[in-house]
CSV table of C-alpha atoms in Angstrom, one decimal:
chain,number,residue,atom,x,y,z
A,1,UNK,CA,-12.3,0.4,-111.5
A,2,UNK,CA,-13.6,-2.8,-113.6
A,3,UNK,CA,-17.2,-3.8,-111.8
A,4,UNK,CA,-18.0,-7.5,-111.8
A,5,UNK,CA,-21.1,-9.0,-111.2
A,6,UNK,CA,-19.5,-10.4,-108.0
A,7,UNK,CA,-19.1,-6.7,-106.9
A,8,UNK,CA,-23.0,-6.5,-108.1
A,9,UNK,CA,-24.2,-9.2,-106.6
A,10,UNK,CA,-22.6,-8.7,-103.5
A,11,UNK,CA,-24.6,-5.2,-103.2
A,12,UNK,CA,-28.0,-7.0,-104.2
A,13,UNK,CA,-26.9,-9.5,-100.8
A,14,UNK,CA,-26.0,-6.4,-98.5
A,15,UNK,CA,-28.0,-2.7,-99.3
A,16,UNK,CA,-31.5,-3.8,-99.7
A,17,UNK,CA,-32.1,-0.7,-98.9
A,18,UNK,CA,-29.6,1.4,-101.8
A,19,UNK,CA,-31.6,3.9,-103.5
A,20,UNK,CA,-29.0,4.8,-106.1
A,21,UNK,CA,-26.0,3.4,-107.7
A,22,UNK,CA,-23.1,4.6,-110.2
A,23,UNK,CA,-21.0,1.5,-111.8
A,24,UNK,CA,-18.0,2.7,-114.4
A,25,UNK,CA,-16.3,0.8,-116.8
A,26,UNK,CA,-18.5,-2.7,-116.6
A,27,UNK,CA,-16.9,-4.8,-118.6
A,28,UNK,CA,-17.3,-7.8,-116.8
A,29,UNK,CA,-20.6,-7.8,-115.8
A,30,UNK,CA,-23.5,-10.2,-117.9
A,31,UNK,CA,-26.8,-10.8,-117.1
A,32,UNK,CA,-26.5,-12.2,-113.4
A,33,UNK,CA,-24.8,-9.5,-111.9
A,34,UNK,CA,-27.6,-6.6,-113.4
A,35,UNK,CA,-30.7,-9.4,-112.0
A,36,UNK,CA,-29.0,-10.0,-108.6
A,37,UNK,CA,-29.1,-6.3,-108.1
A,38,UNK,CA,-32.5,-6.0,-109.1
A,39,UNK,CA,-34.2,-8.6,-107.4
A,40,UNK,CA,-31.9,-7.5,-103.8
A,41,UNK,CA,-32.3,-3.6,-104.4
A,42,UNK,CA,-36.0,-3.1,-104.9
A,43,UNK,CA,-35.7,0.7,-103.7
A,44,UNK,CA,-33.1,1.8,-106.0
A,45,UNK,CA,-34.5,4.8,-108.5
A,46,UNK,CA,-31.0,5.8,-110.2
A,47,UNK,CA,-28.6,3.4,-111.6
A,48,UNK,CA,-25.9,4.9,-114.2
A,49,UNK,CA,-23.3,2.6,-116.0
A,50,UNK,CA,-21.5,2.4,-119.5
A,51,UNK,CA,-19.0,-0.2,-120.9
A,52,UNK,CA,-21.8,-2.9,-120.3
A,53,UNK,CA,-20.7,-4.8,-123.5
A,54,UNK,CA,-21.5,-8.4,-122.4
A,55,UNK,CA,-25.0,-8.2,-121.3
A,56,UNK,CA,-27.7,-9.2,-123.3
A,57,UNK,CA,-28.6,-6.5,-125.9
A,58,UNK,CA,-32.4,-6.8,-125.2
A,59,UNK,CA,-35.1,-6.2,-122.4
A,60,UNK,CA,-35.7,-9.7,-121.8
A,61,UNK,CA,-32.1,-10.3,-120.4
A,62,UNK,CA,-29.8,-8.4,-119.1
A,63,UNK,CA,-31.0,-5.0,-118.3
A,64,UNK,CA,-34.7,-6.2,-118.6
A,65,UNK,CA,-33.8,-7.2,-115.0
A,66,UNK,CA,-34.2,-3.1,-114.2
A,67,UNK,CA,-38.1,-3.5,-115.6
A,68,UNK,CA,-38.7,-4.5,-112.3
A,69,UNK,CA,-37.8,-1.4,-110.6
A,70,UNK,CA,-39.8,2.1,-110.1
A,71,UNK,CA,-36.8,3.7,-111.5
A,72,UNK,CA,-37.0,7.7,-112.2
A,73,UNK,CA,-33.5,8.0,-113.1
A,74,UNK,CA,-31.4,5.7,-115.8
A,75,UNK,CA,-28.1,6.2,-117.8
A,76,UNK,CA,-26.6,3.4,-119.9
A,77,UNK,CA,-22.9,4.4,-121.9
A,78,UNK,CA,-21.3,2.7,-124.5
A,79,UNK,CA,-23.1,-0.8,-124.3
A,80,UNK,CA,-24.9,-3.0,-127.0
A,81,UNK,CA,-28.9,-2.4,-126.2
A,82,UNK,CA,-30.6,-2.5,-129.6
A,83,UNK,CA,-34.4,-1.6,-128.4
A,84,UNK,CA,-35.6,0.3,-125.3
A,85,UNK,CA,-38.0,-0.6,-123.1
A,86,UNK,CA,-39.0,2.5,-120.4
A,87,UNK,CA,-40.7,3.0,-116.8
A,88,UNK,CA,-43.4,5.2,-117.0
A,89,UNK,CA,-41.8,7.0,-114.0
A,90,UNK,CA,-38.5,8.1,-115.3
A,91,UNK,CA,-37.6,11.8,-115.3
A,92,UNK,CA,-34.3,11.4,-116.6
A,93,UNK,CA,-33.2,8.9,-119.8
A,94,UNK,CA,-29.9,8.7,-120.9
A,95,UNK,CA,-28.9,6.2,-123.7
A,96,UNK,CA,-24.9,7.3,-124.7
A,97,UNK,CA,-22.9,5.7,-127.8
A,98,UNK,CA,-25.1,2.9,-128.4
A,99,UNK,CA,-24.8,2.5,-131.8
A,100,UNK,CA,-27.4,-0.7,-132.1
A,101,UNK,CA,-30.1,1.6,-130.6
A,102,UNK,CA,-33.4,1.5,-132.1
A,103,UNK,CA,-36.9,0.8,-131.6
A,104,UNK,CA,-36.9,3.9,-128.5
A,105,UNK,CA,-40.2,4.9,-129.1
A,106,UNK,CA,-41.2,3.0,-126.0
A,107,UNK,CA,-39.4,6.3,-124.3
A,108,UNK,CA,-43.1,8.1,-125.0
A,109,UNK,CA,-44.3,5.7,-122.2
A,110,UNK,CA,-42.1,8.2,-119.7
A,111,UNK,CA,-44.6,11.2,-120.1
A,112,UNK,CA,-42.9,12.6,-117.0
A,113,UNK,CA,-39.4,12.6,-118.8
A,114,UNK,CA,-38.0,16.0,-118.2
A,115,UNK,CA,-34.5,15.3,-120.0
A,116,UNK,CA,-33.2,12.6,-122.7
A,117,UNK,CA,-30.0,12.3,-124.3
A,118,UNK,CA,-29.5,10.4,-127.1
A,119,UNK,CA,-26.0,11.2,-127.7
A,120,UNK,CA,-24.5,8.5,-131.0
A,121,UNK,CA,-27.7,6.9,-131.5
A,122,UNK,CA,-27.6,6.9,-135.5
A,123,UNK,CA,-30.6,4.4,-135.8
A,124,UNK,CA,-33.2,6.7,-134.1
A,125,UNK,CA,-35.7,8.3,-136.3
A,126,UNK,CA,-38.0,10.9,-136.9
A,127,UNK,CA,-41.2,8.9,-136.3
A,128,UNK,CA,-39.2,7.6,-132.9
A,129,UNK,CA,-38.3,11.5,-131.7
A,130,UNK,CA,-41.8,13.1,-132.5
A,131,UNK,CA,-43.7,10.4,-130.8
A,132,UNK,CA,-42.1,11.3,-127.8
A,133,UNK,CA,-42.1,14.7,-128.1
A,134,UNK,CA,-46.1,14.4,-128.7
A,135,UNK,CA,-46.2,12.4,-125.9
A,136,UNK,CA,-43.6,14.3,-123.1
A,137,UNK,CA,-44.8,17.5,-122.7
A,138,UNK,CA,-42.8,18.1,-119.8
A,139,UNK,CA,-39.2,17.7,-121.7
A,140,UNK,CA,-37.1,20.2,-121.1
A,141,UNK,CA,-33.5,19.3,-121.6
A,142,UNK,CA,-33.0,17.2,-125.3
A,143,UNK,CA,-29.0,16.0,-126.3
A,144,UNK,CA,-29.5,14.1,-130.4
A,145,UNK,CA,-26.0,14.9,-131.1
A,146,UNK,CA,-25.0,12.0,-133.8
A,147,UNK,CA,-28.3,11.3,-134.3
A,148,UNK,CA,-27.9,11.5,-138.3
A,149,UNK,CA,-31.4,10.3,-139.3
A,150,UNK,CA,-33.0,13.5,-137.4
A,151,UNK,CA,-34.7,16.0,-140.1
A,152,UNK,CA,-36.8,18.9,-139.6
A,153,UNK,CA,-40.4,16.7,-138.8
A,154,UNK,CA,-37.7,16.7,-135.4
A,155,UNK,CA,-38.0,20.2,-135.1
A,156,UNK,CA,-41.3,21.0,-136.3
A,157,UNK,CA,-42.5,18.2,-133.5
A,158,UNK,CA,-40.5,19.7,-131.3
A,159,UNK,CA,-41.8,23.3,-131.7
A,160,UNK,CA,-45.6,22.1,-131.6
A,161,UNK,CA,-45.3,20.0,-128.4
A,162,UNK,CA,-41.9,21.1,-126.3
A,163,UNK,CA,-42.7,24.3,-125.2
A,164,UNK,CA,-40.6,23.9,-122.2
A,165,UNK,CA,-37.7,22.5,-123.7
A,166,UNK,CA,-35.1,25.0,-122.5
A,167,UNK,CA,-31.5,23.3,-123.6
A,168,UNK,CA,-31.1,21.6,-127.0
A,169,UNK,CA,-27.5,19.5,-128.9
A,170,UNK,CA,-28.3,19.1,-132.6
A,171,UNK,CA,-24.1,18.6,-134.0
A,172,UNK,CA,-23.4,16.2,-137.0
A,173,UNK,CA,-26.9,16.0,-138.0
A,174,UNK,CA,-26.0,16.0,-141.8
A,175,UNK,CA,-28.2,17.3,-144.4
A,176,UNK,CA,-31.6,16.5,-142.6
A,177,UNK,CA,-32.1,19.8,-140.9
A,178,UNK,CA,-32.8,23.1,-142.3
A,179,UNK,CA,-33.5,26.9,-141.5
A,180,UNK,CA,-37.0,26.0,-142.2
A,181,UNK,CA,-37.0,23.5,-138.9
A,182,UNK,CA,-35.0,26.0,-136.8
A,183,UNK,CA,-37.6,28.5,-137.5
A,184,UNK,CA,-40.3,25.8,-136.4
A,185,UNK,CA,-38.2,25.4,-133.2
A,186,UNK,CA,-37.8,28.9,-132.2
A,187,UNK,CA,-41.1,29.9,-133.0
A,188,UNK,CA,-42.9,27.1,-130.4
A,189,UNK,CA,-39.7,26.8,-128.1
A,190,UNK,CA,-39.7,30.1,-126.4
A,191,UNK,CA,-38.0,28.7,-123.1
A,192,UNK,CA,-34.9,28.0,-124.9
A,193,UNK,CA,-31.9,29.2,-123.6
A,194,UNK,CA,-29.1,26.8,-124.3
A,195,UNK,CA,-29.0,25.7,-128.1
A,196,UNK,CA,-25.9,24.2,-129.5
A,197,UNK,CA,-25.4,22.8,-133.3
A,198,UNK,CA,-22.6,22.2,-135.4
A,199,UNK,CA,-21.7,20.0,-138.8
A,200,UNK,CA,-25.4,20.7,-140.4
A,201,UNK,CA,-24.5,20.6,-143.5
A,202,UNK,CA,-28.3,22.8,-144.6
A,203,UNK,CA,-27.9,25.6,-142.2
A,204,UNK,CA,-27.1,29.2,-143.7
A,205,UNK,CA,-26.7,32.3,-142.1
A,206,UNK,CA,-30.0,33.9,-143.2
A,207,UNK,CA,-32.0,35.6,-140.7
């Protein structure tokens, strides 16, 4: 189903009261649609939606809107956000196939935030990942698949500050990750039971 913003608007009008909301395949929707919701749905803690191509890529339009809700659940697929701004509140942050992404170090202001995915984000960095890890203590479910800029300083951040991270992607991290970093990561990540890599290109099979 193609949402609209009259579909949008129309639930901003009519659920006041909505508390959560999944939205597929948004093609159609811009900026009016995502602040008519906000402004008319003040309750709602989860909204999920991808294919959001014609809103406004930063937080002062478009899904700035959301800034005004206490929400403790967002997912955002396939649409053209370049920088992230986060509610402190947020236990779950997903930010899929958003290749303009950058600038997410605002995430660290969720220190609640118990899972992240960052699947196809090839601009995050280092710097962006360990600041949250410093500053999430609580994270315990990571995805960075595609996240091609990642290098061990990941890891060894990861390993010093994580130590409930339980479930962990690293696939098609290129050259940036090493045995050394896995080592950091096992060695401070002792929760972790689900661990899935691929296509990094350093790894060997040394013990």
């Amino acid at each position: 189903t193609n949402v609209s913003d009259t579909a949008l608007i129309a639930i901003g009008e009519e659920c006041p009261r909505l508390t959560e909301l999944y939205a597929w395949d948004c093609h159609s929707v811009t900026d009016a649609g995502v602040t008519a919701l906000a402004q008319g749905c003040p309750l709602l803690h989860t909204f999920a939606t991808n294919r959001c191509e014609n809103l406004d890529a930063g937080w002062d339009a478009g899904f700035g809107a959301l800034q005004t809700l206490k929400l403790t659940h967002l997912k955002l697929g396939r649409c053209a956000l370049t920088s992230m701004w986060v509610a402190e509140q947020l236990k779950t942050l997903a930010l899929i196939d958003c290749p303009n992404l950058a600038e997410v170090f605002a995430i660290a202001r969720a220190t609640g935030l118990t899972s992240l995915d960052l699947t196809n984000s090839p601009r995050v960095t280092d710097a962006d990942i360990s600041l949250i890890a410093k500053k999430c203590p609580r994270l315990s479910d990571l995805n960075l698949d595609g996240c091609n800029l990642i290098s061990d300083t990941t890891l060894v951040a990861l390993g010093e500050h994580c130590p409930r991270l339980s479930s962990l992607r690293l696939w098609d991290l290129g050259a940036g990750v090493s045995d050394a970093g896995i080592i950091k990561l096992a060695d401070g990540c002792r929760q972790l039971s689900t661990f899935t890599l691929g296509n990094c290109e350093r790894l060997t099979d040394a013990e």
